[in-house]
């Protein structure tokens, strides 16, 4: 079985790894020339950590843990009104966890597949034709190829979803905020702290990347408009929205790189009635985007990839059983090798069973985290001073050990995977 994976980010590379381990041939296309750019930090625990451990890449990730000892919610003078300490975070998660840059995880995943998976950078798809027996793909770089299956792992703004399921607005749930981020020089003296400063309708965040002399400035701001902002206009928009903001925000804006280097996107969830159609399936943010406020987007992307690979692998036994009867009745079998005839006769039903199983296992978990994120997002950047006061009081109340179980349920810290069996991950 040959599977095209559109998207070389966390979901796509995880899927490629586990497909290859299960004896299925993946090919990955990624439109970025040398991998994706995502200059922001992620919280990595629970299911994602579990899968990374099964892949043997934890030792590769651990040295790049972000040097953050606490999350401080500060006022305009920089004084912390509430603090999430590392000790309290340990009690919330109750398991191993890492804070990483997004690109650190992607780099480790790429290292894990680069020796035995074909990855084509600077490439994307332009047309998809599901013939019922294969998927014909036209590529932006020219040429057409046939694959047994196509999986879209290309994020919130998935090209695969657009070609195979319909335009993005049909599935997008905009949460009314935008986010932007970029690196700045470390000249602020904050040390091993992630600092959050909030005003009505906007928020500034600053934290170390672990690279000497570098911090990440992250901004959230209310925005009813969900349209994409051209790269050349991003910095002007950010300066306009944050004009007059207190704390060290003016300095962070002054330290901004060229507008084209600013990461900016809407805070959007993707909600779909089905994650598969014919020989096309979606995984990760392409079908179940949860936004950064869920703290589980990366983990659920890896979980979906892992379970999709497992389902496709398990379905191959069904494919062989189906083919024994189906290929005898298929007139094409006379002109094909017996193995290929078996594949053609069986995969039309086998891959559908695999897609259904994968969606059944994942969708409830994704929906629960989307609901939690939707509730949390409403109070993340309060619109009014009254809302900001309520947020400040709530932060002071819940940043205590007694509320650790509540926060644990909010962020779904436990792994959703069953215990590892003896033969897990073997070819």
Tab-separated table of C-alpha atoms in Angstrom:
chain	number	residue	atom	x	y	z
A	1	UNK	CA	0.000	0.000	0.000
A	2	UNK	CA	1.376	3.436	-0.970
A	3	UNK	CA	0.070	6.470	0.948
A	4	UNK	CA	0.632	10.137	0.105
A	5	UNK	CA	0.763	12.363	3.179
A	6	UNK	CA	0.216	16.035	2.447
A	7	UNK	CA	1.940	17.994	5.216
A	8	UNK	CA	5.337	17.508	6.828
A	9	UNK	CA	4.508	18.810	10.293
A	10	UNK	CA	3.909	16.911	13.530
A	11	UNK	CA	0.895	14.898	12.317
A	12	UNK	CA	2.342	14.066	8.912
A	13	UNK	CA	5.776	12.979	10.118
A	14	UNK	CA	4.310	10.936	12.987
A	15	UNK	CA	1.990	9.176	10.554
A	16	UNK	CA	4.867	8.511	8.140
A	17	UNK	CA	6.949	6.970	10.928
A	18	UNK	CA	4.245	4.571	12.085
A	19	UNK	CA	3.108	3.627	8.567
A	20	UNK	CA	6.672	2.651	7.687
A	21	UNK	CA	6.981	0.683	10.925
A	22	UNK	CA	3.786	-1.166	9.965
A	23	UNK	CA	5.108	-2.078	6.511
A	24	UNK	CA	3.153	0.574	4.567
A	25	UNK	CA	4.967	2.920	2.162
A	26	UNK	CA	4.434	6.637	2.935
A	27	UNK	CA	5.447	9.595	0.774
A	28	UNK	CA	5.355	13.045	2.401
A	29	UNK	CA	4.979	16.359	0.580
A	30	UNK	CA	5.521	19.651	2.426
A	31	UNK	CA	5.068	23.022	0.768
A	32	UNK	CA	7.730	24.752	2.885
A	33	UNK	CA	11.206	24.457	1.338
A	34	UNK	CA	12.986	23.016	4.377
A	35	UNK	CA	10.261	22.137	6.871
A	36	UNK	CA	7.630	24.223	8.575
A	37	UNK	CA	8.257	27.425	10.470
A	38	UNK	CA	6.486	27.703	13.812
A	39	UNK	CA	8.162	30.089	16.197
A	40	UNK	CA	6.160	29.291	19.320
A	41	UNK	CA	6.322	27.017	22.343
A	42	UNK	CA	4.215	23.948	23.040
A	43	UNK	CA	3.323	21.994	26.154
A	44	UNK	CA	4.185	18.363	25.535
A	45	UNK	CA	2.714	15.735	27.839
A	46	UNK	CA	0.141	12.967	28.016
A	47	UNK	CA	-0.582	11.219	24.717
A	48	UNK	CA	2.032	13.098	22.712
A	49	UNK	CA	4.767	12.291	25.207
A	50	UNK	CA	3.619	8.662	25.275
A	51	UNK	CA	3.907	8.349	21.471
A	52	UNK	CA	7.272	10.138	21.386
A	53	UNK	CA	8.531	7.658	23.994
A	54	UNK	CA	7.351	4.746	21.844
A	55	UNK	CA	9.248	6.316	18.930
A	56	UNK	CA	12.407	6.562	21.021
A	57	UNK	CA	12.878	10.328	20.558
A	58	UNK	CA	12.508	11.588	24.139
A	59	UNK	CA	16.285	11.662	24.630
A	60	UNK	CA	16.504	13.801	21.492
A	61	UNK	CA	13.939	16.254	22.889
A	62	UNK	CA	14.897	16.524	26.563
A	63	UNK	CA	18.008	18.716	26.109
A	64	UNK	CA	15.813	21.336	24.403
A	65	UNK	CA	13.346	21.753	27.268
A	66	UNK	CA	12.408	25.433	27.537
A	67	UNK	CA	14.085	26.967	30.613
A	68	UNK	CA	10.862	28.050	32.338
A	69	UNK	CA	10.398	27.604	36.088
A	70	UNK	CA	7.094	29.452	36.411
A	71	UNK	CA	4.297	31.156	34.496
A	72	UNK	CA	3.735	34.632	35.949
A	73	UNK	CA	0.615	36.721	35.349
A	74	UNK	CA	1.988	40.244	35.678
A	75	UNK	CA	0.676	43.798	35.881
A	76	UNK	CA	2.022	46.821	34.003
A	77	UNK	CA	4.915	47.153	36.452
A	78	UNK	CA	5.910	43.504	35.968
A	79	UNK	CA	4.762	42.338	39.409
A	80	UNK	CA	3.220	38.858	39.485
A	81	UNK	CA	-0.364	38.762	40.726
A	82	UNK	CA	-0.600	34.986	40.239
A	83	UNK	CA	1.977	32.308	39.495
A	84	UNK	CA	1.893	28.771	38.114
A	85	UNK	CA	5.005	27.122	39.512
A	86	UNK	CA	6.797	24.074	38.141
A	87	UNK	CA	5.819	22.171	41.310
A	88	UNK	CA	2.117	22.919	40.771
A	89	UNK	CA	2.382	21.988	37.086
A	90	UNK	CA	3.827	18.614	38.131
A	91	UNK	CA	0.776	18.018	40.317
A	92	UNK	CA	-1.597	19.014	37.501
A	93	UNK	CA	-0.053	16.766	34.856
A	94	UNK	CA	0.985	13.881	37.138
A	95	UNK	CA	3.368	12.478	34.563
A	96	UNK	CA	6.366	13.312	32.417
A	97	UNK	CA	6.170	16.510	30.411
A	98	UNK	CA	8.288	18.879	28.370
A	99	UNK	CA	7.940	22.480	27.240
A	100	UNK	CA	9.429	22.715	23.749
A	101	UNK	CA	9.615	24.901	20.707
A	102	UNK	CA	7.334	23.526	18.005
A	103	UNK	CA	10.229	23.300	15.566
A	104	UNK	CA	12.239	21.194	18.042
A	105	UNK	CA	9.611	18.451	17.952
A	106	UNK	CA	9.282	18.641	14.171
A	107	UNK	CA	13.051	18.382	13.817
A	108	UNK	CA	13.155	15.252	15.974
A	109	UNK	CA	10.323	13.677	13.975
A	110	UNK	CA	12.061	14.474	10.701
A	111	UNK	CA	15.263	12.879	11.987
A	112	UNK	CA	13.247	9.770	12.872
A	113	UNK	CA	11.934	9.269	9.309
A	114	UNK	CA	14.521	10.791	6.994
A	115	UNK	CA	16.469	7.559	6.386
A	116	UNK	CA	13.524	5.482	5.157
A	117	UNK	CA	10.691	7.838	4.160
A	118	UNK	CA	10.584	9.960	1.014
A	119	UNK	CA	9.945	13.593	2.011
A	120	UNK	CA	9.520	16.146	-0.768
A	121	UNK	CA	9.968	19.708	0.466
A	122	UNK	CA	8.761	22.696	-1.539
A	123	UNK	CA	5.883	20.679	-3.003
A	124	UNK	CA	2.108	20.640	-2.664
A	125	UNK	CA	-0.913	19.192	-4.411
A	126	UNK	CA	-3.159	21.038	-6.860
A	127	UNK	CA	-5.821	18.470	-7.802
A	128	UNK	CA	-7.184	15.173	-6.482
A	129	UNK	CA	-9.185	12.522	-8.340
A	130	UNK	CA	-10.479	9.527	-6.394
A	131	UNK	CA	-11.080	6.817	-9.018
A	132	UNK	CA	-12.399	4.310	-6.488
A	133	UNK	CA	-9.328	2.119	-6.987
A	134	UNK	CA	-6.648	4.770	-6.411
A	135	UNK	CA	-6.157	8.492	-5.882
A	136	UNK	CA	-4.640	10.464	-8.759
A	137	UNK	CA	-2.703	13.518	-7.552
A	138	UNK	CA	-1.518	16.522	-9.570
A	139	UNK	CA	1.471	18.317	-8.068
A	140	UNK	CA	2.337	22.017	-8.160
A	141	UNK	CA	5.835	21.092	-9.308
A	142	UNK	CA	4.400	19.220	-12.267
A	143	UNK	CA	3.373	15.655	-12.924
A	144	UNK	CA	0.643	13.274	-11.769
A	145	UNK	CA	1.005	10.191	-9.578
A	146	UNK	CA	-1.293	7.459	-8.319
A	147	UNK	CA	-1.469	6.419	-4.684
A	148	UNK	CA	-3.627	3.939	-2.836
A	149	UNK	CA	-4.627	6.561	-0.249
A	150	UNK	CA	-4.244	10.284	0.424
A	151	UNK	CA	-4.009	11.693	3.956
A	152	UNK	CA	-4.223	15.422	4.614
A	153	UNK	CA	-1.982	16.370	7.542
A	154	UNK	CA	-1.616	19.949	6.355
A	155	UNK	CA	-3.035	21.903	9.248
A	156	UNK	CA	-5.875	24.304	9.902
A	157	UNK	CA	-5.748	25.717	6.368
A	158	UNK	CA	-5.555	22.288	4.751
A	159	UNK	CA	-5.273	22.179	0.976
A	160	UNK	CA	-6.229	18.499	1.050
A	161	UNK	CA	-9.436	19.304	2.924
A	162	UNK	CA	-10.287	22.037	0.441
A	163	UNK	CA	-9.797	19.735	-2.565
A	164	UNK	CA	-11.452	16.659	-1.086
A	165	UNK	CA	-14.154	18.016	1.237
A	166	UNK	CA	-14.888	21.666	0.489
A	167	UNK	CA	-13.814	25.223	1.334
A	168	UNK	CA	-12.461	26.096	4.786
A	169	UNK	CA	-15.350	28.357	5.943
A	170	UNK	CA	-17.635	25.327	5.865
A	171	UNK	CA	-15.689	23.740	8.734
A	172	UNK	CA	-13.987	26.647	10.548
A	173	UNK	CA	-15.102	27.861	13.960
A	174	UNK	CA	-13.381	31.193	14.550
A	175	UNK	CA	-12.903	31.948	18.265
A	176	UNK	CA	-12.639	35.696	17.795
A	177	UNK	CA	-8.880	36.057	18.374
A	178	UNK	CA	-5.662	36.248	16.425
A	179	UNK	CA	-2.198	35.294	17.584
A	180	UNK	CA	1.206	36.475	16.455
A	181	UNK	CA	4.743	35.608	17.492
A	182	UNK	CA	8.377	36.264	16.687
A	183	UNK	CA	11.806	36.019	18.349
A	184	UNK	CA	13.321	39.026	20.138
A	185	UNK	CA	16.717	39.630	21.782
A	186	UNK	CA	16.927	38.698	25.452
A	187	UNK	CA	17.530	42.125	26.979
A	188	UNK	CA	14.626	42.194	29.436
A	189	UNK	CA	16.023	40.327	32.422
A	190	UNK	CA	13.076	37.987	32.942
A	191	UNK	CA	15.181	34.882	33.427
A	192	UNK	CA	13.425	31.501	33.595
A	193	UNK	CA	9.911	32.927	33.574
A	194	UNK	CA	7.021	32.895	31.132
A	195	UNK	CA	5.301	36.241	31.680
A	196	UNK	CA	1.707	37.086	30.674
A	197	UNK	CA	0.433	40.664	30.624
A	198	UNK	CA	-3.210	41.307	29.698
A	199	UNK	CA	-5.299	44.355	28.919
A	200	UNK	CA	-8.906	44.381	27.669
A	201	UNK	CA	-8.891	42.747	24.231
A	202	UNK	CA	-5.157	42.005	24.040
A	203	UNK	CA	-2.391	40.032	25.705
A	204	UNK	CA	1.427	39.944	25.502
A	205	UNK	CA	3.506	36.910	26.479
A	206	UNK	CA	7.278	36.575	26.778
A	207	UNK	CA	9.340	33.433	27.386
A	208	UNK	CA	12.833	32.026	26.753
A	209	UNK	CA	13.509	29.604	23.893
A	210	UNK	CA	16.607	28.037	25.392
A	211	UNK	CA	18.794	29.547	22.704
A	212	UNK	CA	21.298	31.997	24.188
A	213	UNK	CA	20.065	35.561	23.974
A	214	UNK	CA	16.655	34.738	22.477
A	215	UNK	CA	13.065	35.091	23.706
A	216	UNK	CA	9.715	34.602	22.037
A	217	UNK	CA	7.191	37.429	22.043
A	218	UNK	CA	3.644	36.122	21.616
A	219	UNK	CA	0.557	38.300	21.259
A	220	UNK	CA	-3.158	37.478	21.403
A	221	UNK	CA	-5.788	40.019	20.465
A	222	UNK	CA	-9.500	40.135	19.803
A	223	UNK	CA	-10.376	40.112	16.102
A	224	UNK	CA	-13.793	39.333	14.635
A	225	UNK	CA	-12.239	39.146	11.147
A	226	UNK	CA	-11.025	35.659	10.197
A	227	UNK	CA	-9.452	36.610	6.858
A	228	UNK	CA	-5.776	35.801	6.316
A	229	UNK	CA	-3.372	38.719	6.739
A	230	UNK	CA	-0.667	38.993	4.035
A	231	UNK	CA	2.844	38.659	5.462
A	232	UNK	CA	3.821	42.154	4.405
A	233	UNK	CA	0.935	43.629	6.445
A	234	UNK	CA	1.299	41.653	9.670
A	235	UNK	CA	3.608	43.940	11.584
A	236	UNK	CA	1.591	47.046	10.722
A	237	UNK	CA	-1.571	45.327	11.958
A	238	UNK	CA	0.138	44.239	15.161
A	239	UNK	CA	1.456	47.727	15.877
A	240	UNK	CA	-1.974	49.201	15.260
A	241	UNK	CA	-3.771	46.745	17.539
A	242	UNK	CA	-1.185	47.030	20.348
A	243	UNK	CA	-0.721	50.802	20.201
A	244	UNK	CA	-0.630	52.265	23.717
A	245	UNK	CA	-0.346	48.884	25.430
A	246	UNK	CA	1.552	48.899	28.719
A	247	UNK	CA	4.258	46.779	30.314
A	248	UNK	CA	7.253	46.253	27.952
A	249	UNK	CA	5.044	45.897	24.866
A	250	UNK	CA	6.480	48.978	23.054
A	251	UNK	CA	9.983	47.516	23.371
A	252	UNK	CA	8.812	44.123	22.118
A	253	UNK	CA	7.290	45.810	19.072
A	254	UNK	CA	10.466	47.815	18.498
A	255	UNK	CA	12.442	44.541	18.510
A	256	UNK	CA	10.192	42.889	15.906
A	257	UNK	CA	11.873	41.429	12.805
A	258	UNK	CA	10.728	42.154	9.249
A	259	UNK	CA	6.994	41.734	8.745
A	260	UNK	CA	7.496	38.670	6.544
A	261	UNK	CA	9.076	36.845	9.506
A	262	UNK	CA	6.110	37.396	11.845
A	263	UNK	CA	3.967	34.323	12.428
A	264	UNK	CA	0.277	35.274	12.512
A	265	UNK	CA	-2.923	33.274	12.339
A	266	UNK	CA	-6.479	33.209	13.588
A	267	UNK	CA	-7.491	31.160	16.604
A	268	UNK	CA	-9.727	28.707	14.769
A	269	UNK	CA	-11.120	25.257	15.431
A	270	UNK	CA	-11.990	22.804	12.653
A	271	UNK	CA	-15.244	20.894	13.126
A	272	UNK	CA	-16.266	18.305	10.508
A	273	UNK	CA	-19.056	15.720	10.283
A	274	UNK	CA	-16.628	13.148	8.826
A	275	UNK	CA	-12.850	12.951	8.618
A	276	UNK	CA	-12.712	10.699	5.573
A	277	UNK	CA	-14.269	10.358	2.128
A	278	UNK	CA	-13.495	7.531	-0.263
A	279	UNK	CA	-9.725	7.086	-0.322
A	280	UNK	CA	-8.983	10.411	1.356
A	281	UNK	CA	-8.640	10.988	5.112
A	282	UNK	CA	-7.582	13.877	7.327
A	283	UNK	CA	-5.531	13.895	10.520
A	284	UNK	CA	-4.456	16.453	13.117
A	285	UNK	CA	-5.502	20.082	12.801
A	286	UNK	CA	-6.815	19.463	9.281
A	287	UNK	CA	-9.883	17.760	10.748
A	288	UNK	CA	-9.807	18.515	14.480
A	289	UNK	CA	-7.943	21.750	15.102
A	290	UNK	CA	-8.340	22.727	18.768
A	291	UNK	CA	-6.245	25.941	18.970
A	292	UNK	CA	-3.295	26.574	21.262
A	293	UNK	CA	-5.531	27.223	24.281
A	294	UNK	CA	-6.356	23.516	24.469
A	295	UNK	CA	-2.682	22.745	25.251
A	296	UNK	CA	-3.373	19.441	23.497
A	297	UNK	CA	-3.184	20.185	19.767
A	298	UNK	CA	0.198	18.521	19.291
A	299	UNK	CA	-0.694	15.508	21.425
A	300	UNK	CA	-3.956	14.908	19.599
A	301	UNK	CA	-2.250	15.315	16.215
A	302	UNK	CA	0.250	12.612	17.175
A	303	UNK	CA	-2.505	10.425	18.614
A	304	UNK	CA	-4.551	10.652	15.434
A	305	UNK	CA	-1.527	9.800	13.300
A	306	UNK	CA	-0.604	6.848	15.504
A	307	UNK	CA	-4.134	5.419	15.577
A	308	UNK	CA	-4.659	5.943	11.839
A	309	UNK	CA	-1.463	4.023	11.083
A	310	UNK	CA	-2.497	1.282	13.502
A	311	UNK	CA	-5.965	1.037	11.949
A	312	UNK	CA	-4.593	0.810	8.406
A	313	UNK	CA	-2.140	-1.863	9.500
A	314	UNK	CA	-4.812	-3.883	11.280
A	315	UNK	CA	-7.100	-3.619	8.255
A	316	UNK	CA	-4.602	-5.411	6.031
A	317	UNK	CA	-5.561	-8.740	7.586
A	318	UNK	CA	-9.142	-7.932	6.630
A	319	UNK	CA	-7.987	-6.967	3.146
A	320	UNK	CA	-6.374	-10.343	2.567
A	321	UNK	CA	-9.443	-12.184	3.839
A	322	UNK	CA	-11.807	-10.127	1.693
A	323	UNK	CA	-9.648	-10.589	-1.389
A	324	UNK	CA	-9.943	-14.386	-1.377
A	325	UNK	CA	-13.589	-14.171	-2.357
A	326	UNK	CA	-13.784	-10.772	-4.043
A	327	UNK	CA	-10.938	-11.218	-6.522
A	328	UNK	CA	-12.482	-14.427	-7.938
A	329	UNK	CA	-15.524	-12.434	-9.006
A	330	UNK	CA	-13.536	-9.472	-10.311
A	331	UNK	CA	-12.963	-9.628	-14.097
A	332	UNK	CA	-9.838	-7.522	-13.674
A	333	UNK	CA	-8.146	-10.361	-11.783
A	334	UNK	CA	-7.336	-12.272	-15.006
A	335	UNK	CA	-5.100	-9.472	-16.243
A	336	UNK	CA	-3.379	-8.679	-12.955
A	337	UNK	CA	-0.927	-10.427	-10.712
A	338	UNK	CA	-2.720	-12.285	-7.949
A	339	UNK	CA	-1.303	-10.017	-5.241
A	340	UNK	CA	-2.373	-6.841	-7.025
A	341	UNK	CA	-5.798	-8.297	-7.802
A	342	UNK	CA	-6.218	-9.152	-4.136
A	343	UNK	CA	-5.276	-5.591	-3.251
A	344	UNK	CA	-7.684	-4.008	-5.717
A	345	UNK	CA	-10.538	-6.241	-4.664
A	346	UNK	CA	-10.032	-5.779	-0.959
A	347	UNK	CA	-8.699	-2.324	-0.231
A	348	UNK	CA	-11.898	-0.574	-1.312
A	349	UNK	CA	-13.554	-1.904	1.818
A	350	UNK	CA	-10.509	-2.364	4.030
A	351	UNK	CA	-9.368	1.248	4.011
A	352	UNK	CA	-12.900	2.431	4.781
A	353	UNK	CA	-13.024	0.189	7.836
A	354	UNK	CA	-9.657	1.567	8.908
A	355	UNK	CA	-10.796	5.170	8.492
A	356	UNK	CA	-13.995	4.514	10.433
A	357	UNK	CA	-12.110	2.842	13.286
A	358	UNK	CA	-9.592	5.688	13.480
A	359	UNK	CA	-12.327	8.334	13.547
A	360	UNK	CA	-14.310	6.411	16.157
A	361	UNK	CA	-11.299	6.190	18.445
A	362	UNK	CA	-10.317	9.836	18.084
A	363	UNK	CA	-13.344	12.038	17.554
A	364	UNK	CA	-14.766	11.931	21.074
A	365	UNK	CA	-11.391	12.883	22.535
A	366	UNK	CA	-10.980	15.751	20.074
A	367	UNK	CA	-14.501	17.078	20.596
A	368	UNK	CA	-14.089	17.085	24.364
A	369	UNK	CA	-10.897	19.119	24.108
A	370	UNK	CA	-12.481	21.459	21.590
A	371	UNK	CA	-15.354	22.129	24.001
A	372	UNK	CA	-12.931	22.825	26.834
A	373	UNK	CA	-10.868	25.149	24.638
A	374	UNK	CA	-13.986	26.956	23.447
A	375	UNK	CA	-15.004	27.720	27.043
A	376	UNK	CA	-11.479	28.706	28.048
A	377	UNK	CA	-10.992	30.966	25.007
A	378	UNK	CA	-13.949	33.134	26.028
A	379	UNK	CA	-12.089	34.297	29.120
A	380	UNK	CA	-8.521	34.129	27.811
A	381	UNK	CA	-8.454	37.735	26.567
A	382	UNK	CA	-11.252	39.579	28.405
A	383	UNK	CA	-13.021	42.310	26.455
A	384	UNK	CA	-13.582	44.666	29.394
A	385	UNK	CA	-11.827	45.860	32.562
A	386	UNK	CA	-14.462	44.078	34.612
A	387	UNK	CA	-13.661	40.859	32.775
A	388	UNK	CA	-9.972	41.457	33.309
A	389	UNK	CA	-10.520	41.900	37.052
A	390	UNK	CA	-12.510	38.665	37.173
A	391	UNK	CA	-9.708	36.863	35.305
A	392	UNK	CA	-7.111	38.199	37.727
A	393	UNK	CA	-9.115	37.051	40.748
A	394	UNK	CA	-9.715	33.634	39.173
A	395	UNK	CA	-5.994	33.176	38.447
A	396	UNK	CA	-5.119	33.917	42.052
A	397	UNK	CA	-7.713	31.423	43.240
A	398	UNK	CA	-6.946	28.456	40.992
A	399	UNK	CA	-3.137	28.593	41.073
A	400	UNK	CA	-3.216	26.368	44.124
A	401	UNK	CA	-2.653	22.692	44.744
A	402	UNK	CA	-6.307	22.186	45.689
A	403	UNK	CA	-7.357	23.031	42.116
A	404	UNK	CA	-4.881	20.694	40.412
A	405	UNK	CA	-7.558	18.025	39.680
A	406	UNK	CA	-9.800	20.644	38.054
A	407	UNK	CA	-6.995	21.871	35.799
A	408	UNK	CA	-6.034	18.291	34.986
A	409	UNK	CA	-9.518	17.589	33.665
A	410	UNK	CA	-9.514	20.867	31.742
A	411	UNK	CA	-6.396	19.997	29.775
A	412	UNK	CA	-6.797	16.229	29.467
A	413	UNK	CA	-3.332	15.447	30.732
A	414	UNK	CA	-3.617	11.633	30.732
A	415	UNK	CA	-2.613	9.553	27.718
A	416	UNK	CA	-5.507	8.142	25.704
A	417	UNK	CA	-3.472	5.196	24.404
A	418	UNK	CA	-3.830	1.678	25.789
A	419	UNK	CA	-0.772	0.217	27.531
A	420	UNK	CA	2.044	-0.717	25.159
A	421	UNK	CA	2.056	-4.363	24.128
A	422	UNK	CA	5.138	-6.461	23.576
A	423	UNK	CA	5.055	-6.276	19.775
A	424	UNK	CA	4.020	-2.635	19.461
A	425	UNK	CA	5.860	-0.819	16.711
A	426	UNK	CA	7.309	-3.937	15.079
A	427	UNK	CA	7.089	-4.348	11.327
